[in-house]
XYZ file of C-alpha atoms in Angstrom:
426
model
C 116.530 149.886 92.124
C 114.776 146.424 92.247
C 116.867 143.491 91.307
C 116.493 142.128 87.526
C 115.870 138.579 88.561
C 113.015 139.774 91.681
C 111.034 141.998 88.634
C 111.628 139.433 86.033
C 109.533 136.656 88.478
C 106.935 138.367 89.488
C 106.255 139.804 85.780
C 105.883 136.042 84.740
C 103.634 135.430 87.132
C 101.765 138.455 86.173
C 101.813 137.624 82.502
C 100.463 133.993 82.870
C 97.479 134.991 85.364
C 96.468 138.213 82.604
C 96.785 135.051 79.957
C 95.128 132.324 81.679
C 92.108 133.207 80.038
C 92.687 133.130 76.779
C 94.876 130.171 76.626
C 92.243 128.334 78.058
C 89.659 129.255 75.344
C 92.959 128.147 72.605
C 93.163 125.102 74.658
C 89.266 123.912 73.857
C 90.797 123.832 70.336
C 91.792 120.481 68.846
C 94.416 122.533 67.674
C 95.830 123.485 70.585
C 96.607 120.266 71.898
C 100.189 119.105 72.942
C 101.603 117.115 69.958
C 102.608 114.100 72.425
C 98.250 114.105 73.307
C 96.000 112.242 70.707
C 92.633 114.706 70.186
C 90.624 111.478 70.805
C 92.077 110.910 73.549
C 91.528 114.936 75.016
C 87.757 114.640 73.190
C 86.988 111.978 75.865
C 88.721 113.697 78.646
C 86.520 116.651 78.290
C 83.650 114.594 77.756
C 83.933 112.937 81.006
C 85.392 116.293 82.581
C 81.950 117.524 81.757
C 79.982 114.678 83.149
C 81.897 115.373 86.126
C 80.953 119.103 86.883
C 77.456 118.195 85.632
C 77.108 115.259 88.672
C 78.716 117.554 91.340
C 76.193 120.296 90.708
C 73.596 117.804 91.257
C 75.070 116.256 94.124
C 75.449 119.577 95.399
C 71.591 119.933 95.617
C 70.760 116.467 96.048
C 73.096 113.274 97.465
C 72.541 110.492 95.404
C 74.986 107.642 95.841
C 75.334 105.904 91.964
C 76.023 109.757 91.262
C 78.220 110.292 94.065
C 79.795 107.064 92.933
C 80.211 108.257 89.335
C 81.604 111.652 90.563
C 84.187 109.755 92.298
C 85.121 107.475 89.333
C 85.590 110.708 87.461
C 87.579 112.912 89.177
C 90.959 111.942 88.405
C 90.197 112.785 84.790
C 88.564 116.191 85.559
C 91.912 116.459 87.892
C 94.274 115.136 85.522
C 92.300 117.503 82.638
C 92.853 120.951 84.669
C 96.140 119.965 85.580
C 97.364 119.469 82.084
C 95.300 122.802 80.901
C 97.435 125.235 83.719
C 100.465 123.744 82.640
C 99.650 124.040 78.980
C 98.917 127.922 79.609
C 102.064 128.915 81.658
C 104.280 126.681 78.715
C 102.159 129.029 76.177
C 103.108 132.469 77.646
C 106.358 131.553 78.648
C 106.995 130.632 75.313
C 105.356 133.623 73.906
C 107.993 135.989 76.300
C 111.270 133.772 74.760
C 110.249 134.487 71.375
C 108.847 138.284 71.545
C 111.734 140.308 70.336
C 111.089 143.627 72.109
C 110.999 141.606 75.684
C 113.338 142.625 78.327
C 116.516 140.188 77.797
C 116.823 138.948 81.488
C 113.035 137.838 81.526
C 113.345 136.109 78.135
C 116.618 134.534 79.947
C 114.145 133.302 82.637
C 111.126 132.713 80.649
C 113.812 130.251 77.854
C 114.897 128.450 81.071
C 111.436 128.106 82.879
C 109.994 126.949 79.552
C 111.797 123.744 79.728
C 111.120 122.562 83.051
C 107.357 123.233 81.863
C 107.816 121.225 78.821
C 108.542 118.313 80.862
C 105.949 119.022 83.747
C 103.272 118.493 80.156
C 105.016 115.610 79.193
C 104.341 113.373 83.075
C 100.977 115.449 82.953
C 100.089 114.024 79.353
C 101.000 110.605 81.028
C 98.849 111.218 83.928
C 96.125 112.318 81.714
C 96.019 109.445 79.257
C 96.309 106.581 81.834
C 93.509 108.342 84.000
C 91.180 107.299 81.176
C 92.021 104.154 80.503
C 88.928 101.843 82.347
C 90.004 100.587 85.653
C 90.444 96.789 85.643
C 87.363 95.614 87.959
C 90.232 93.572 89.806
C 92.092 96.411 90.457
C 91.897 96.851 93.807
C 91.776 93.327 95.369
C 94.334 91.002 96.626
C 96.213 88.536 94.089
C 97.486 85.121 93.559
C 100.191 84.486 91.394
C 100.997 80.623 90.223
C 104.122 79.489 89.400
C 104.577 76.436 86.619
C 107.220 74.682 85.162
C 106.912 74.941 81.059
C 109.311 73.296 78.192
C 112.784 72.878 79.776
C 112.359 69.781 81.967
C 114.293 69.093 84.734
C 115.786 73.101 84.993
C 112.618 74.519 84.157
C 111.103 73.082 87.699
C 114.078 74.860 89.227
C 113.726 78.004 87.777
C 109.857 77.463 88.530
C 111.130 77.618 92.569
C 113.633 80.723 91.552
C 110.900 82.961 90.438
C 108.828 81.592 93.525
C 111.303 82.398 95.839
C 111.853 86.018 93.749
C 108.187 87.448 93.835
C 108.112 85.972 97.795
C 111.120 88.287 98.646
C 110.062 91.422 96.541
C 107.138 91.136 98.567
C 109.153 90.643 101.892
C 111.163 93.389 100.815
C 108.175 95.823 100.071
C 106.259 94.564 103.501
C 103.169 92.955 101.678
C 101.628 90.265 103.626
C 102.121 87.421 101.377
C 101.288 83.120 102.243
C 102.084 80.337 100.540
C 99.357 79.071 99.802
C 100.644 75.916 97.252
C 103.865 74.491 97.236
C 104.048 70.970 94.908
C 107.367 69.550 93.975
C 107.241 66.748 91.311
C 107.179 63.180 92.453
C 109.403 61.751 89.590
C 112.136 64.239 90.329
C 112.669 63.173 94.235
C 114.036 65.594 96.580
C 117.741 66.327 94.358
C 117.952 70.067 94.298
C 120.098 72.450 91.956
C 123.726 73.373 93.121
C 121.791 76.725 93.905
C 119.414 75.349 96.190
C 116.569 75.713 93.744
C 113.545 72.463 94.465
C 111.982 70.677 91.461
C 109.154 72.624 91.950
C 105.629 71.093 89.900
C 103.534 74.027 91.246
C 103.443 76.633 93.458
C 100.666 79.134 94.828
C 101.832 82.425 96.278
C 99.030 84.903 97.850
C 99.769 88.549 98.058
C 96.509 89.691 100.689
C 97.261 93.473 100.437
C 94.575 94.844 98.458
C 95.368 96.704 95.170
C 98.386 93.595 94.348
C 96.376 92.611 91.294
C 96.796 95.881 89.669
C 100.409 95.566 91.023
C 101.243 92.180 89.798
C 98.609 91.678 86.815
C 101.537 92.435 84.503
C 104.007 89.809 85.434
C 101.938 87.025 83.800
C 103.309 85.669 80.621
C 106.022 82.842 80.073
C 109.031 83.927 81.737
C 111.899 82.366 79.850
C 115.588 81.442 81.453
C 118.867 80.987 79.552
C 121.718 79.215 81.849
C 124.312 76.882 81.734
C 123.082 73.715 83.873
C 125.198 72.445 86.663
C 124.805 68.904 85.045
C 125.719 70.229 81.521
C 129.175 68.845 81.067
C 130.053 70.600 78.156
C 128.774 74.202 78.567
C 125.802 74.249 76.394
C 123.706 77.348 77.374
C 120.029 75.507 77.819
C 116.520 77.518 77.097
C 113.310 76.535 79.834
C 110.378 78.290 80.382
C 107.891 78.788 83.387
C 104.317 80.047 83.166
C 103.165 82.344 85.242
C 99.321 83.394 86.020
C 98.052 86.537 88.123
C 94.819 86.055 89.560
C 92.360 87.849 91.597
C 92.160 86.560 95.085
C 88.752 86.829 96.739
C 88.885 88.100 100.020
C 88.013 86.881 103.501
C 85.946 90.477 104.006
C 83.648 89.559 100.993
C 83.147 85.817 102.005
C 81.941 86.771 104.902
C 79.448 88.878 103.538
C 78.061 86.003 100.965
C 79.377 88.335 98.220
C 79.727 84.644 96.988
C 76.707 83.871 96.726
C 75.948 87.007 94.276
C 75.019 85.530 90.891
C 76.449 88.399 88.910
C 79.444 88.459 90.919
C 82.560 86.626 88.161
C 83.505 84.497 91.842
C 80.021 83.204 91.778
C 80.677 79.129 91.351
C 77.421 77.153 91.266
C 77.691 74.492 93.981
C 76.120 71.777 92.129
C 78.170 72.516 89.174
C 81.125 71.110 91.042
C 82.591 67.805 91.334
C 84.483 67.153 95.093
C 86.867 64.290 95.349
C 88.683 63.639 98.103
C 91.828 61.069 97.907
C 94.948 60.274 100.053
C 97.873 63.247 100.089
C 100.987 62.078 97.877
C 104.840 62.521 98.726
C 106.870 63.186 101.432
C 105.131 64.176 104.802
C 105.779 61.026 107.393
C 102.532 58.902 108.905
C 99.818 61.510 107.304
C 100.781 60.510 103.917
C 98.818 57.636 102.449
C 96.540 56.896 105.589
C 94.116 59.992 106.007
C 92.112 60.929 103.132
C 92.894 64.661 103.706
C 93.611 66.171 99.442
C 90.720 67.684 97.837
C 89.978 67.676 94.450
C 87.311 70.204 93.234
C 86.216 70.035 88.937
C 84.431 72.841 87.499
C 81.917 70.464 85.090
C 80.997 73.529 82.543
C 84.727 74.457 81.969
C 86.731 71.985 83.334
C 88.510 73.472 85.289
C 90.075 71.234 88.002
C 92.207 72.336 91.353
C 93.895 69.647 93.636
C 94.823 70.724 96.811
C 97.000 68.508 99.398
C 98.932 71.101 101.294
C 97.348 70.684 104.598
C 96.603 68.004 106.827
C 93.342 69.198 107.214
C 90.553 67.921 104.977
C 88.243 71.311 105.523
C 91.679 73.415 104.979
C 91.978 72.206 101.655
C 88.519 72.244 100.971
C 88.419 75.715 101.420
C 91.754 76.832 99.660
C 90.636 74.442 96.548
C 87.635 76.573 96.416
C 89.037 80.367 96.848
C 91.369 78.968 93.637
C 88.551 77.798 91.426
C 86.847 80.979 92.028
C 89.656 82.713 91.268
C 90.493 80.864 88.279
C 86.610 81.049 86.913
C 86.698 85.090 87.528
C 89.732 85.438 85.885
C 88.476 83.545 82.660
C 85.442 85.234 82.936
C 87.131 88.692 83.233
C 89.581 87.471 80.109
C 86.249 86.721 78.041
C 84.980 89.836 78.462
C 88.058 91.504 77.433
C 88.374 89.515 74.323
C 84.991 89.942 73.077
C 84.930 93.815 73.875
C 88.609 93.996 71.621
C 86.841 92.160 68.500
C 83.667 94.510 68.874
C 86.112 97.233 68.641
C 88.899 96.249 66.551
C 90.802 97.676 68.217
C 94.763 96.877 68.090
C 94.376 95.181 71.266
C 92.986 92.461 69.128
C 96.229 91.941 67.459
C 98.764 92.694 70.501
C 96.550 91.269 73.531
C 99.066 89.341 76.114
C 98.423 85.656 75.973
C 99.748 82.763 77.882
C 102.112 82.111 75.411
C 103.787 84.657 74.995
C 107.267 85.060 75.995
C 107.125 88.323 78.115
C 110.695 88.457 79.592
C 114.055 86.573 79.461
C 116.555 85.811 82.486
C 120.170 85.545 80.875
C 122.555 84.164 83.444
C 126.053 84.684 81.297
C 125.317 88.145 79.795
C 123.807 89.182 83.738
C 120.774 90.443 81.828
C 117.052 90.898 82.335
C 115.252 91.597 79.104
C 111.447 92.470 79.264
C 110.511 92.200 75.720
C 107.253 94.253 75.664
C 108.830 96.867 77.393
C 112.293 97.303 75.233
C 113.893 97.113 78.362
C 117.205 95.692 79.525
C 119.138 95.609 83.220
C 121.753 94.211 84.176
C 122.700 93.048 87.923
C 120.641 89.569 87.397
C 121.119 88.820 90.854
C 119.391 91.499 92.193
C 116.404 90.877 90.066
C 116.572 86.814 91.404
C 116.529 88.709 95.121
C 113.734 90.921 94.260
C 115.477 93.916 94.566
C 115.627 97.639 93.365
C 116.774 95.856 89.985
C 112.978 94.078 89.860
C 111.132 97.182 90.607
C 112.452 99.015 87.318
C 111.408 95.812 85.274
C 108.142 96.001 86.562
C 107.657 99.484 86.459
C 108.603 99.353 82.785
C 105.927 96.207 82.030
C 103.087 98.306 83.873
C 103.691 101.390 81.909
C 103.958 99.235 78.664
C 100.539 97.697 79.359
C 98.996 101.280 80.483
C 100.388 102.395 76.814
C 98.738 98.544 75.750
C 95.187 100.412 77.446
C 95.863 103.847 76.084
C 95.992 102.670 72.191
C 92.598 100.927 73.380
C 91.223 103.993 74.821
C 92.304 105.709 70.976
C 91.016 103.239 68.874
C 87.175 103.408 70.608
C 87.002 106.601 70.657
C 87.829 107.053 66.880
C 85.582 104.010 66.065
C 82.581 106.221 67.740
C 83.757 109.095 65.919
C 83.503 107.094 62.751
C 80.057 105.900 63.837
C 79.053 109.386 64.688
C 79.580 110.623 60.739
């Protein structure tokens, strides 16, 4: 006689294929969806599930590359969709064997303890599923730069400005992404004293991560990062509060300057030439005979916006010339980019109206006497500040938790359209 456990698999197995079916047909239900799934949210996945099948039975006939590009676009949906579905059919009949009384009791056994593994292979499904619709950020996939700058806090927040520096340098040491500094400013008035830490007075910093795909890696480490810390200076133990302002923006790559991609007016890097004001001036602070007798800093002045970018880091005049200009770009695409985003949230009201990260905002606090990293959007505290400060394992599950936070941020926007165009629709 067979073994229970041998019969007991293969029955499953047999029982989810003979149900596939018609679980699939419940599934097309709003009904039917998992509770943790908004039915907006699975009325837009089939939606664009559809599109999907409908452009690879064209392309099948006929190659056309906007369609082939589409298909491509949506595929992780259609993925993401039938992945969910044949998970939410074998949860369905398992379930259906744990509760059916006149089941054989050692399948039930198996079919109550397969049932939760299921559950939680929907749950990271549903995840999948809902971020796969969220738009991709049109910077997604390019290189980054991320600027460091000292806010309220004086003398400690330009030290804590070079800590942060120095700990988004080594995560990306640690990680093996080909990273240059590409600014590195202390302030004049504050000489060359450093912190009993070795921390500079740092006025501004520039740090380039070239691997494509850091934007989307990074983008969620902008914000004001906040530090709480007893000063070596402070004489009688007061805990002091400073503040340093961080900005992720996309980096325009070598590739696509050497293709003119510059020169594209639609393109958000596109700078009009005669739009810009160049002024070139003798480098400032320490650096020996160069300083104060060649005429080597650039500054470059965006007239419509004002923006302005100095550069002085080089001894070459054309070297700055051409950094000053890959950071205005940047800086104009990213405002640009931010535009769009704001005017698309007020078309919508959506709640990304009300919750959108600004500049302002406080997004994460370093407290050195309690050893604690606290990123406030996320809810989430660690502890081992050190390792954070090193860019360690610590810093990975901080920004893991602020990427899935602004995914959720996305998600909610993702809901609130689609209802919107239901609304519309009636």
């Amino acid at each position: 006689m067979l073994s229970a456990p041998w019969v007991c698999r293969n029955c499953t197995r047999a029982l989810q294929r003979k149900a596939a079916s018609q679980f699939v047909r419940l599934a097309s239900n709003e009904t039917a969806t998992a509770p943790g799934l908004a039915p907006s949210l699975v009325r837009r996945a089939k939606s664009l599930s559809a599109e999907h099948d409908a452009l690879q039975k064209s392309l099948a006939t006929t190659f056309d590359p906007l369609k082939a590009k589409r298909a491509g676009e949506l595929h992780r949906v259609a993925a993401a969709l039938a992945a969910w579905h044949e998970s939410l059919s074998s949860m369905s009949e398992l379930q259906s064997m744990a509760d059916d009384p006149g089941q054989d009791p050692d399948l039930a056994s198996i079919a109550r303890d397969e049932l939760g593994i299921e559950r939680g292979r929907v749950e990271a499904l549903e995840r999948n599923l809902s971020a796969s619709l969220t738009p991709r950020h049109p910077f997604a996939d390019m290189p980054c730069m991320i600027e460091f700058r000292p806010g309220p806090g004086g003398l400690e927040g330009r030290y804590f400005a070079d800590s942060l520096f120095k700990m988004y340098r080594a995560l990306c040491m640690r990680r093996g992404y080909r990273a240059s500094v590409l600014k590195y400013e202390m302030a004049e008035a504050a000489g060359d004293q450093s912190s009993s830490a070795g921390e500079s007075p740092l006025q501004e910093a520039i740090l380039e991560v070239q691997d494509p795909g850091a934007y989307d890696i990074f983008r969620s480490e902008a914000g004001m990062h906040r530090v709480q810390r007893i000063p070596s200076t402070e004489s009688k133990g007061r805990v002091h509060t400073s503040a340093v302002a961080v900005w992720v923006l996309p980096s325009f790559p070598q590739s696509a300057a050497s293709d003119d991609a510059s020169d594209d007016v639609e393109s958000d890097f596109y700078v009009n030439p005669q739009e810009v004001k160049i002024e070139t001036m003798r480098a400032r602070g320490a650096g020996g005979q160069h300083v104060n007798k060649t005429e080597s800093a650039i500054r470059v002045t965006h007239i419509p916006t004002g923006t302005t970018v100095s550069m002085q880091d080089h001894r070459s005049q054309q070297r700055n010339r051409e950094d000053a200009w890959k950071l205005l770009r940047s800086r104009i695409a990213s405002q640009r980019a931010e535009q769009r985003e704001e005017d698309a949230a007020r078309l919508r009201n959506s709640v990304l109206s009300q919750t959108q990260i600004t500049r302002g905002d406080k997004i994460r606090t370093y407290n050195y006497n309690q050893d604690r990293c606290t990123d406030h959007r996320a809810g989430l505290d660690v502890h081992n500040l050190p390792d954070v400060l090193d860019g360690g394992d610590t810093l990975d599950r901080v920004m893991d938790a602020a990427r899935d936070w602004l995914v959720g941020k996305e998600i909610e926007g993702v809901i609130a359209e689609e209802e919107a165009q239901l609304k519309r629709s009636r």
